[in-house]
C-alpha positions as a Python dict, from the first residue, in 0.01 Angstrom:
ca = {
    (1, 'M'): (0, 0, 0),
    (2, 'S'): (305, 196, -106),
    (3, 'I'): (547, 74, -371),
    (4, 'E'): (895, 17, -227),
    (5, 'V'): (1215, -42, -422),
    (6, 'D'): (1332, -408, -418),
    (7, 'S'): (987, -540, -325),
    (8, 'K'): (838, -826, -527),
    (9, 'L'): (477, -800, -639),
    (10, 'Q'): (226, -983, -854),
    (11, 'G'): (101, -784, -1150),
    (12, 'K'): (-97, -812, -1471),
    (13, 'V'): (33, -714, -1815),
    (14, 'T'): (-195, -438, -1946),
    (15, 'G'): (-5, -324, -2252),
    (16, 'I'): (288, -416, -2472),
    (17, 'T'): (510, -182, -2672),
    (18, 'N'): (825, -236, -2874),
    (19, 'F'): (1034, -117, -2576),
    (20, 'G'): (864, -303, -2292),
    (21, 'A'): (543, -399, -2115),
    (22, 'F'): (314, -207, -1884),
    (23, 'V'): (216, -398, -1571),
    (24, 'E'): (-70, -308, -1337),
    (25, 'L'): (27, -354, -974),
    (26, 'P'): (-201, -454, -684),
    (27, 'N'): (-254, -95, -564),
    (28, 'G'): (-381, 10, -908),
    (29, 'S'): (-67, 188, -1024),
    (30, 'T'): (111, 91, -1345),
    (31, 'G'): (482, 33, -1399),
    (32, 'L'): (702, -43, -1697),
    (33, 'V'): (911, -354, -1750),
    (34, 'H'): (1177, -251, -2003),
    (35, 'I'): (1242, -509, -2275),
    (36, 'S'): (1592, -569, -2130),
    (37, 'E'): (1434, -672, -1797),
    (38, 'V'): (1192, -932, -1939),
    (39, 'A'): (1428, -1230, -1965),
    (40, 'D'): (1788, -1326, -1895),
    (41, 'S'): (1850, -1382, -2265),
    (42, 'Y'): (1827, -1129, -2550),
    (43, 'V'): (1466, -1039, -2628),
    (44, 'K'): (1413, -937, -2989),
    (45, 'D'): (1032, -951, -2982),
    (46, 'I'): (863, -901, -2647),
    (47, 'N'): (547, -1068, -2781),
    (48, 'E'): (733, -1401, -2774),
    (49, 'H'): (759, -1370, -2395),
    (50, 'L'): (448, -1181, -2279),
    (51, 'K'): (84, -1131, -2372),
    (52, 'V'): (-170, -878, -2247),
    (53, 'G'): (-346, -1032, -1947),
    (54, 'D'): (-49, -1243, -1831),
    (55, 'A'): (5, -1257, -1455),
    (56, 'V'): (369, -1189, -1377),
    (57, 'E'): (587, -1152, -1070),
    (58, 'V'): (789, -830, -1085),
    (59, 'K'): (1054, -664, -874),
    (60, 'V'): (1037, -288, -822),
    (61, 'M'): (1365, -145, -950),
    (62, 'N'): (1298, 225, -902),
    (63, 'V'): (1026, 476, -833),
    (64, 'G'): (1080, 813, -997),
    (65, 'D'): (990, 1151, -850),
    (66, 'D'): (736, 1184, -1131),
    (67, 'G'): (564, 862, -1018),
    (68, 'K'): (707, 636, -1290),
    (69, 'I'): (776, 285, -1165),
    (70, 'G'): (1055, 74, -1316),
    (71, 'L'): (998, -301, -1291),
    (72, 'S'): (1190, -618, -1372),
    (73, 'I'): (1062, -968, -1438),
    (74, 'R'): (1402, -1132, -1471),
    (75, 'R'): (1528, -996, -1138),
    (76, 'A'): (1212, -1113, -961),
    (77, 'K'): (1322, -1473, -1012),
    (78, 'P'): (1516, -1633, -727),
    (79, 'E'): (1894, -1644, -780),
    (80, 'S'): (1883, -2025, -804),
    (81, 'E'): (1655, -2010, -1111),
    (82, 'R'): (1855, -1745, -1293),
    (83, 'P'): (2125, -1876, -1525),
    (84, 'Q'): (2473, -1783, -1412),
    (85, 'R'): (2683, -1594, -1661),
    (86, 'P'): (3027, -1745, -1703),
    (87, 'Q'): (3297, -1515, -1575),
    (88, 'R'): (3516, -1389, -1855),
    (89, 'P'): (3887, -1427, -1798),
    (90, 'R'): (4039, -1088, -1730),
    (91, 'T'): (4289, -1024, -2002),
    (92, 'G'): (4474, -705, -2068),
    (93, 'G'): (4453, -481, -2367),
    (94, 'G'): (4124, -482, -2543),
    (95, 'R'): (4261, -411, -2888),
    (96, 'P'): (4292, -704, -3125),
    (97, 'G'): (4634, -772, -3269),
    (98, 'G'): (4841, -561, -3038),
    (99, 'S'): (4922, -442, -2695),
    (100, 'G'): (4860, -74, -2756),
    (101, 'G'): (5227, 5, -2793),
    (102, 'R'): (5337, -125, -2455),
    (103, 'S'): (5572, -414, -2410),
    (104, 'G'): (5437, -706, -2213),
    (105, 'G'): (5081, -654, -2341),
    (106, 'G'): (4774, -555, -2146),
    (107, 'R'): (4724, -276, -1904),
    (108, 'P'): (5010, -151, -1695),
    (109, 'N'): (5001, -251, -1332),
    (110, 'H'): (4958, 91, -1171),
    (111, 'N'): (4931, 157, -804),
    (112, 'R'): (4564, 138, -707),
    (113, 'T'): (4599, 432, -469),
    (114, 'E'): (4668, 685, -746),
    (115, 'N'): (4504, 1017, -685),
    (116, 'F'): (4321, 1213, -952),
    (117, 'E'): (4619, 1427, -1047),
    (118, 'Q'): (4839, 1121, -1103),
    (119, 'K'): (4573, 954, -1314),
    (120, 'M'): (4521, 1272, -1517),
    (121, 'A'): (4898, 1314, -1574),
    (122, 'R'): (4924, 952, -1692),
    (123, 'F'): (4623, 997, -1919),
    (124, 'M'): (4766, 1318, -2071),
    (125, 'K'): (5104, 1152, -2135),
    (126, 'D'): (4943, 849, -2302),
    (127, 'S'): (4713, 1074, -2503),
    (128, 'E'): (4999, 1292, -2630),
    (129, 'E'): (5197, 982, -2731),
    (130, 'R'): (4902, 842, -2923),
    (131, 'L'): (4832, 1173, -3094),
    (132, 'S'): (5193, 1215, -3206),
    (133, 'T'): (5198, 860, -3343),
    (134, 'L'): (4874, 921, -3529),
    (135, 'K'): (4997, 1253, -3665),
    (136, 'R'): (5321, 1095, -3792),
    (137, 'A'): (5129, 818, -3966),
    (138, 'T'): (4887, 1064, -4125),
    (139, 'E'): (5163, 1294, -4247),
    (140, 'S'): (5358, 1007, -4403),
    (141, 'K'): (5048, 908, -4603),
    (142, 'R'): (5010, 1263, -4732),
    (143, 'G'): (5366, 1283, -4858),
    (144, 'G'): (5548, 1444, -4570),
    (145, 'R'): (5533, 1766, -4376),
    (146, 'G'): (5402, 2081, -4535),
    (147, 'A'): (5281, 1915, -4854),
    (148, 'R'): (4986, 2113, -4979),
    (149, 'R'): (4774, 2077, -5283),
    (150, 'G'): (4783, 2381, -5499),
}
């Protein structure tokens, strides 16, 4: 029996580490369930969720060229059993207390069909503006241009 990505299998926990759990699969191979793939909520201590010898249903996430198998317990659950994350409202900006120097707040509404050169030109312009603002603020704190300690 070969291990295929996205297949669901029954396995047995054979070892627990601080970063995940090793699970033996039906064909005798062993895969790793990373601690972030154990439960839908934050897992501080994996021992609160799993014990050696537990039978678990896992989903094969990836199979590496070196034979390492990545598994997930939380993604093996049917969608109906998994808690739905509330969708965050999409707001602009991302910086508290300001709009990043733009009027109207948030991100500018740029054409979605920008090519790489247009995006790079916009990035360079924004970057130069931010650097000049930062430089002005730093120089004013030091006592003006050309002030050196002797």
